[in-house]
mmCIF file of C-alpha atoms and ligand atoms in Angstrom:
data_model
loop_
_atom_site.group_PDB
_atom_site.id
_atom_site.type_symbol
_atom_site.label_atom_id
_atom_site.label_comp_id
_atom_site.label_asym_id
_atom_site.label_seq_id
_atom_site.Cartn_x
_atom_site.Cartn_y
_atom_site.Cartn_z
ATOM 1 C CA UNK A 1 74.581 126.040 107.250
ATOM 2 C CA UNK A 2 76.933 123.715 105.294
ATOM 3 C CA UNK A 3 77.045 120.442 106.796
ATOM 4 C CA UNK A 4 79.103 116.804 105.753
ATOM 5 C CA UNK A 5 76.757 113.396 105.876
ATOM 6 C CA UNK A 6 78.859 110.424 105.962
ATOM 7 C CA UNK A 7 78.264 107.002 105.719
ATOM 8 C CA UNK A 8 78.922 103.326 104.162
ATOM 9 C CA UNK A 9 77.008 103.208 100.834
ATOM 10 C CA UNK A 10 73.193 102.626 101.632
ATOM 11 C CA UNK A 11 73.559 104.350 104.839
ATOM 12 C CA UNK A 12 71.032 106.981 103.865
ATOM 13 C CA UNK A 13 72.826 110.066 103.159
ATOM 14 C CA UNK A 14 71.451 110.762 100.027
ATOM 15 C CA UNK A 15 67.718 110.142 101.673
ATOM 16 C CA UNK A 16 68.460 112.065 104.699
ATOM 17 C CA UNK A 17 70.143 114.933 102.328
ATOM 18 C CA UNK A 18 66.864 114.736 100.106
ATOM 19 C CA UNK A 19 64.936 115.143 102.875
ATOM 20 C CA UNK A 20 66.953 118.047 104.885
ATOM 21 C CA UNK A 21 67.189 119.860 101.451
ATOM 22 C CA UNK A 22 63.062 119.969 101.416
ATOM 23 C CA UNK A 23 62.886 121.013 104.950
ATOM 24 C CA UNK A 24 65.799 123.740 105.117
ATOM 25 C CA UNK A 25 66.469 124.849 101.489
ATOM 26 C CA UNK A 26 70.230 123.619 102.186
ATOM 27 C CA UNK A 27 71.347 122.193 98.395
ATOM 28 C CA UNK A 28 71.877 118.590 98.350
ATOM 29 C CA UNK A 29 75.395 118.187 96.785
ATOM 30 C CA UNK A 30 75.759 114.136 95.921
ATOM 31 C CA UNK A 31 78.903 114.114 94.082
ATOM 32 C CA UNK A 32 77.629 109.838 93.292
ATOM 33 C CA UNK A 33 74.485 111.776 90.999
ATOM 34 C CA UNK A 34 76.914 114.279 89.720
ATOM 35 C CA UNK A 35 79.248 112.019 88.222
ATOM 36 C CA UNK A 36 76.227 109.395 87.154
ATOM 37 C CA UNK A 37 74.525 112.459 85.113
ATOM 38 C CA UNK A 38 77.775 113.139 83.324
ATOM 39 C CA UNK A 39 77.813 109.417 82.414
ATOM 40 C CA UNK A 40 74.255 110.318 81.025
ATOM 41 C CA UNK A 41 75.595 112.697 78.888
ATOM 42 C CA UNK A 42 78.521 111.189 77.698
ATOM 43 C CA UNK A 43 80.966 113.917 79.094
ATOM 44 C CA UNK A 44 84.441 112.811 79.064
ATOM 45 C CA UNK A 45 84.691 113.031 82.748
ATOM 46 C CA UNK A 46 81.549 110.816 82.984
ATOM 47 C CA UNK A 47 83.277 108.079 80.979
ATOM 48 C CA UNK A 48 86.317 107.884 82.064
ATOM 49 C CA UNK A 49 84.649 107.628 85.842
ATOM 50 C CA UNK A 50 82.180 104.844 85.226
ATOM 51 C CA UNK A 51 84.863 101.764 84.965
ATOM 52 C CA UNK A 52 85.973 102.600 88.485
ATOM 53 C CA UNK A 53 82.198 103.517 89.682
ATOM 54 C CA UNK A 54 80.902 99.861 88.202
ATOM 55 C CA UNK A 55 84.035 98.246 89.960
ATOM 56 C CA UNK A 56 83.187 99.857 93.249
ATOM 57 C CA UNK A 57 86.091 101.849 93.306
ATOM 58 C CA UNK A 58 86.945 105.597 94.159
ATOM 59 C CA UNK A 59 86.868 108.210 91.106
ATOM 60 C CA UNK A 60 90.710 110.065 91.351
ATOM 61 C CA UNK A 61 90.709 112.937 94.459
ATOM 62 C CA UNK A 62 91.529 116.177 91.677
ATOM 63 C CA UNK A 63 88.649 114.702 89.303
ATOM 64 C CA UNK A 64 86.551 114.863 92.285
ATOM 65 C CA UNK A 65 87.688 118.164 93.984
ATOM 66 C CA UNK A 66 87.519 119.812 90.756
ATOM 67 C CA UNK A 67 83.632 119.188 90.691
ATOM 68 C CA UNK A 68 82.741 120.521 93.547
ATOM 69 C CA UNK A 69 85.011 123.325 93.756
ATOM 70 C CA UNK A 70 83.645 124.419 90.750
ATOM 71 C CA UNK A 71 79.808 123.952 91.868
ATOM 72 C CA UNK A 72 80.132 124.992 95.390
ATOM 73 C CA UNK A 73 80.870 128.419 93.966
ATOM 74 C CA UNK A 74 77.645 128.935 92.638
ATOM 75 C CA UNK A 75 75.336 130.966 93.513
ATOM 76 C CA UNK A 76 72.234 128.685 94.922
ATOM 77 C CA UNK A 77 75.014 127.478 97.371
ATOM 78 C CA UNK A 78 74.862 130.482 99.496
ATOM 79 C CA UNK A 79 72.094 129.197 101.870
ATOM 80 C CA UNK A 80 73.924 126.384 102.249
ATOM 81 C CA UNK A 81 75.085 122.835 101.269
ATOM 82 C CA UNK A 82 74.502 119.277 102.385
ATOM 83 C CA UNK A 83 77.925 117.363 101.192
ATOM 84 C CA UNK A 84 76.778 113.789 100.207
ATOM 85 C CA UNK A 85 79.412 111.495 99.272
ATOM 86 C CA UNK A 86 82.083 114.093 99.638
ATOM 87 C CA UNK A 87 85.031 113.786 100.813
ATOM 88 C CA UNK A 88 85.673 110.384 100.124
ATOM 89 C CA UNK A 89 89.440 110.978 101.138
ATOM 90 C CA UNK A 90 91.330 112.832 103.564
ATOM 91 C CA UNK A 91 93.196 114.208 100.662
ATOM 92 C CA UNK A 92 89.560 115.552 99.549
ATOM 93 C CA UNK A 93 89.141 116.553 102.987
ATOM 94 C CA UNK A 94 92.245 118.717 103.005
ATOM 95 C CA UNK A 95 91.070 120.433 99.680
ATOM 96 C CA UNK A 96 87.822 121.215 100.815
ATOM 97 C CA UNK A 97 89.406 122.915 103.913
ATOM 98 C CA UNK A 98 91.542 125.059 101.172
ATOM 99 C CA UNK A 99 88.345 125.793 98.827
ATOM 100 C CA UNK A 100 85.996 126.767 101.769
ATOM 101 C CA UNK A 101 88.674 129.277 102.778
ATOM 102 C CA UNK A 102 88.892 130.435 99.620
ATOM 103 C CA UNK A 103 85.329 131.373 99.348
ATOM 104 C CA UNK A 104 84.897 132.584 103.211
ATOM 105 C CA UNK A 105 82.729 129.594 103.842
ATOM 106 C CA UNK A 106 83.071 127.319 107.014
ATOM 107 C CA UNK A 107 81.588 124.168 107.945
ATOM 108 C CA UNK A 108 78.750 123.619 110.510
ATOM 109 C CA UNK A 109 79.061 120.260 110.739
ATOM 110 C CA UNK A 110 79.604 116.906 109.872
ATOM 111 C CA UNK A 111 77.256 114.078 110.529
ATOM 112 C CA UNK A 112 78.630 110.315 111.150
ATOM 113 C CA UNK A 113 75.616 107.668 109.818
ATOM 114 C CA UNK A 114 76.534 104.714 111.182
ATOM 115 C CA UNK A 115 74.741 101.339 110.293
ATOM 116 C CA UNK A 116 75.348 97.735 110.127
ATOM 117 C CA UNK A 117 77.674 96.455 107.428
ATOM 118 C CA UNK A 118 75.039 93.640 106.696
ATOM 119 C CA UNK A 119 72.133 95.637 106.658
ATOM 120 C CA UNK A 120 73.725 97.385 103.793
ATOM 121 C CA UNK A 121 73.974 95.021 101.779
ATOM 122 C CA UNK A 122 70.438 94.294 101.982
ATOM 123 C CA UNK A 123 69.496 97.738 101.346
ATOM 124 C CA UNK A 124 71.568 98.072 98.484
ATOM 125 C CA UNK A 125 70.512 95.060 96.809
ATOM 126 C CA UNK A 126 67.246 96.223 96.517
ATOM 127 C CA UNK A 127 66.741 99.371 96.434
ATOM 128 C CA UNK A 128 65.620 100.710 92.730
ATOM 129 C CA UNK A 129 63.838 104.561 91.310
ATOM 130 C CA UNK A 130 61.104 105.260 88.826
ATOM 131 C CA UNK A 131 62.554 106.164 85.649
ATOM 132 C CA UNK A 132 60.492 109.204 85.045
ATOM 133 C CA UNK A 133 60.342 110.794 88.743
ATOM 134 C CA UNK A 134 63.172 109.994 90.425
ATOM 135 C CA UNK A 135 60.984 108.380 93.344
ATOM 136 C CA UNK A 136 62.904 105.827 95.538
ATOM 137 C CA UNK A 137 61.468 102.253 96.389
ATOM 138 C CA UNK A 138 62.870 99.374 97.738
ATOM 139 C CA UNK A 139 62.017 95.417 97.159
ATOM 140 C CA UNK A 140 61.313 94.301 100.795
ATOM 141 C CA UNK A 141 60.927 97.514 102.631
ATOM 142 C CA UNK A 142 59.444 100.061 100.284
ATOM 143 C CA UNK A 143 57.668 98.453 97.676
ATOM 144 C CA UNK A 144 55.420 100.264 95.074
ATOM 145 C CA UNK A 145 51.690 99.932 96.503
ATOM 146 C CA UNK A 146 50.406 98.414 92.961
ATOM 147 C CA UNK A 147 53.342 96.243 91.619
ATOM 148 C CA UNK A 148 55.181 97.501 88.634
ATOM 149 C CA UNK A 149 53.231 101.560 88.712
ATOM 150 C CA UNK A 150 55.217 104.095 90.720
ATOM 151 C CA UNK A 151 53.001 105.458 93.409
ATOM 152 C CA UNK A 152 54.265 109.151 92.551
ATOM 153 C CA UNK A 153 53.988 109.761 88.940
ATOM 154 C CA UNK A 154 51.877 106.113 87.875
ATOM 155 C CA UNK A 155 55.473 105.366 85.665
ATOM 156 C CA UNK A 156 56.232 102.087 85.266
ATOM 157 C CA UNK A 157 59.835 101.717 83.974
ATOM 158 C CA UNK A 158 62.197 100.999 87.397
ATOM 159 C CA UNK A 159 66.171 101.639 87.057
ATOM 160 C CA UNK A 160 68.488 100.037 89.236
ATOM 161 C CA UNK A 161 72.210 101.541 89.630
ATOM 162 C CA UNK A 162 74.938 99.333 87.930
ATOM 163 C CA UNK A 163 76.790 99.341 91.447
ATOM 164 C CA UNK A 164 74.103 98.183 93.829
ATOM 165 C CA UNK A 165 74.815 94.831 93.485
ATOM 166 C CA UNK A 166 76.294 92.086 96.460
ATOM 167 C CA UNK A 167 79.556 91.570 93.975
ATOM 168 C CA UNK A 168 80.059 94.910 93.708
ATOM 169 C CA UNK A 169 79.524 96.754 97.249
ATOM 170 C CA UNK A 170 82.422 94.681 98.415
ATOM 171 C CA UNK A 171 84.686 96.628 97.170
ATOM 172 C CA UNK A 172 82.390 99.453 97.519
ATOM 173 C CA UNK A 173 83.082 98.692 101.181
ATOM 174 C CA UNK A 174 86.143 98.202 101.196
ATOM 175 C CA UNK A 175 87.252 101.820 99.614
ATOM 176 C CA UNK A 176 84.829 103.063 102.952
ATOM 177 C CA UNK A 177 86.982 101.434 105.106
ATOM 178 C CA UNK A 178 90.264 101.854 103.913
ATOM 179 C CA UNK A 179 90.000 105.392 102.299
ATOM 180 C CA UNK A 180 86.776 107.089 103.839
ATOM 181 C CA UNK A 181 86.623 105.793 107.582
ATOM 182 C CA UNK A 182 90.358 107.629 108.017
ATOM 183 C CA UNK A 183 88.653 110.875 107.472
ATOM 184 C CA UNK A 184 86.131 110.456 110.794
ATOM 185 C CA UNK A 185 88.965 111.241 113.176
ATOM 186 C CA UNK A 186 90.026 114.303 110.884
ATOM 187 C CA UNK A 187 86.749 115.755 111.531
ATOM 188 C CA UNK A 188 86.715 114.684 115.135
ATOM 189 C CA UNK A 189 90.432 116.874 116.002
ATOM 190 C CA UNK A 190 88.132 120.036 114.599
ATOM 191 C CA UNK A 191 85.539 119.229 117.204
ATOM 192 C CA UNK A 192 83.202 118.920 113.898
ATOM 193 C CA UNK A 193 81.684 115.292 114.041
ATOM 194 C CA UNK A 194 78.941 114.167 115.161
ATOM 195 C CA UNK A 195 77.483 110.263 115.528
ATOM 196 C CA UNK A 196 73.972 109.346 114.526
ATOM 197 C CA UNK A 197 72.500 105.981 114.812
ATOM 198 C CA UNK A 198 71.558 105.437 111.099
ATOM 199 C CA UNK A 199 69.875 101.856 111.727
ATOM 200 C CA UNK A 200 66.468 103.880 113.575
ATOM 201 C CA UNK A 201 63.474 104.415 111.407
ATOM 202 C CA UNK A 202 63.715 107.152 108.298
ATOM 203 C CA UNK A 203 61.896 109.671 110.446
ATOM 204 C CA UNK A 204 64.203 109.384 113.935
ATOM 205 C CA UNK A 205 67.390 109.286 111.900
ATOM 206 C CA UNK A 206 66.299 112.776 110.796
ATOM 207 C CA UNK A 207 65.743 113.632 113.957
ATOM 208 C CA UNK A 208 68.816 112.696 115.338
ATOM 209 C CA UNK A 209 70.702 114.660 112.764
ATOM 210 C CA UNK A 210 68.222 117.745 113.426
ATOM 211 C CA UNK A 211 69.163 117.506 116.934
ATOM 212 C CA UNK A 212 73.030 117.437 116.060
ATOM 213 C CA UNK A 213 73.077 120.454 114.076
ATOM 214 C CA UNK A 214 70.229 121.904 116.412
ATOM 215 C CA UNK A 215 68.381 123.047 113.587
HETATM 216 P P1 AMP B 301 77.520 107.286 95.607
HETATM 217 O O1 AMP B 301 76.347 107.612 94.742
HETATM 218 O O2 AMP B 301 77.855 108.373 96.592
HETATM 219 O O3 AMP B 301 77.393 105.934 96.261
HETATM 220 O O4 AMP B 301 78.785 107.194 94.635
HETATM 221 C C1 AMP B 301 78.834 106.244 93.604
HETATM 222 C C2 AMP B 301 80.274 106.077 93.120
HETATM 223 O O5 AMP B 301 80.744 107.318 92.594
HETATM 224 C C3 AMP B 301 81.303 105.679 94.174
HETATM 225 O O6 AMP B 301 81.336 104.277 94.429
HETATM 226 C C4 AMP B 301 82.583 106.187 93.533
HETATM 227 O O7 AMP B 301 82.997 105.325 92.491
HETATM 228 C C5 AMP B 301 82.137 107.490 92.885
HETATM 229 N N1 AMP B 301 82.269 108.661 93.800
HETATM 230 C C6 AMP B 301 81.278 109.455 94.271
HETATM 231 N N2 AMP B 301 81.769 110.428 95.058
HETATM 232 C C7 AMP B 301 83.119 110.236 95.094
HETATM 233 C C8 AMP B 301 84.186 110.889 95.754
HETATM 234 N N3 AMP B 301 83.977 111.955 96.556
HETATM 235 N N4 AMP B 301 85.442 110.415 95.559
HETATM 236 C C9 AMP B 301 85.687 109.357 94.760
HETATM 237 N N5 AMP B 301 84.726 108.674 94.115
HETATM 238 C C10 AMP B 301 83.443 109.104 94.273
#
């Protein structure tokens, strides 16, 4: 099954993908991590995204189609794929059309997470991952159970993304609702989309979105 999660930044795609990638093997595809690790590594691509990713803005459409043209191809994408942060654009969503077609693929679905403009802002704010592990915790609502030792892996160095900041998810928002939203009703005319209600607890948002791919 390859499926599309949308949503504001901290909606929870990249939690719910996490988590739908554990239960159904589908391959978690966050274009976000793909373009932080090249920034890791100092590829080219990597640095000449990270002005516009620590401004909040969107990386150029053929940088981005590019990527995942190029890594939906491979091979641990046959089971499937979980699309998170991607497309961003309805030109992206007209290239994916053309690359899926290419490679006799199709798309199940695509999943809608809506949530509160406010609420994100507190959930991006504080939301922070263990250095070594990876592990996800948040200030208010997940904190680690010992302060300062990651509950997974007993790490205790925290990162926090250079874009999760109040300043910055303005315009973070902003590039949703000008250049993402318009891609909803795009999905909608192919009978694709699907709504979930992504302010419910972790466990019934996952729910939800089982129940709309009726997996
Ligand atoms: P994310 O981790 O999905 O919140 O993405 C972090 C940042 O990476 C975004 O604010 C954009 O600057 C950039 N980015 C990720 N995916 C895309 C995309 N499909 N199109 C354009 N920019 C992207």
């Amino acid at each position: 099954m390859n499926i599309i999660l949308i949503g504001a930044p901290g909606a929870g795609k990249g939690t719910q993908a996490r988590l739908l990638e554990e239960k159904y093997g589908m391959i978690q595809l966050s274009t976000g991590d793909m373009l932080r690790g090249a920034i890791k590594n100092q590829e080219p691509l990597g640095l000449e995204a990270k002005v516009l990713m620590d401004a909040g803005k969107l990386v150029p459409d053929a940088l981005m189609v590019g990527m995942i043209k190029a890594r939906i191809a491979k091979q641990d994408c046959a089971k499937g794929f979980i699309l998170d942060g991607f497309p961003r654009t309805v030109p992206q969503a007209e290239a994916l059309d053309s690359m899926l077609a290419e490679q006799s693929k199709n798309l199940n679905a695509v999943v809608e997470l809506k949530v509160d403009e406010n609420a994100l802002i507190e959930r991006v704010s504080g939301r922070h991952t263990c250095a070594a592990c990876g592990a996800g915790y948040h200030d208010s609502f997940k904190p680690t159970q010992k302060a300062g030792v990651c509950d997974s892996c007993g790490g205790g160095e925290f990162v926090r993304r250079a874009d999760d900041n109040a300043e910055t998810m303005k315009t973070r928002l902003q590039a949703f609702n000008d250049q993402t939203a318009p891609i909803l009703p795009y999905y909608k005319a192919k009978g694709l989309l699907q709504t979930v209600d992504g302010m419910a607890a972790m466990a019934d948002v996952t729910a939800s979105i089982e129940a709309a791919l009726r997996v």
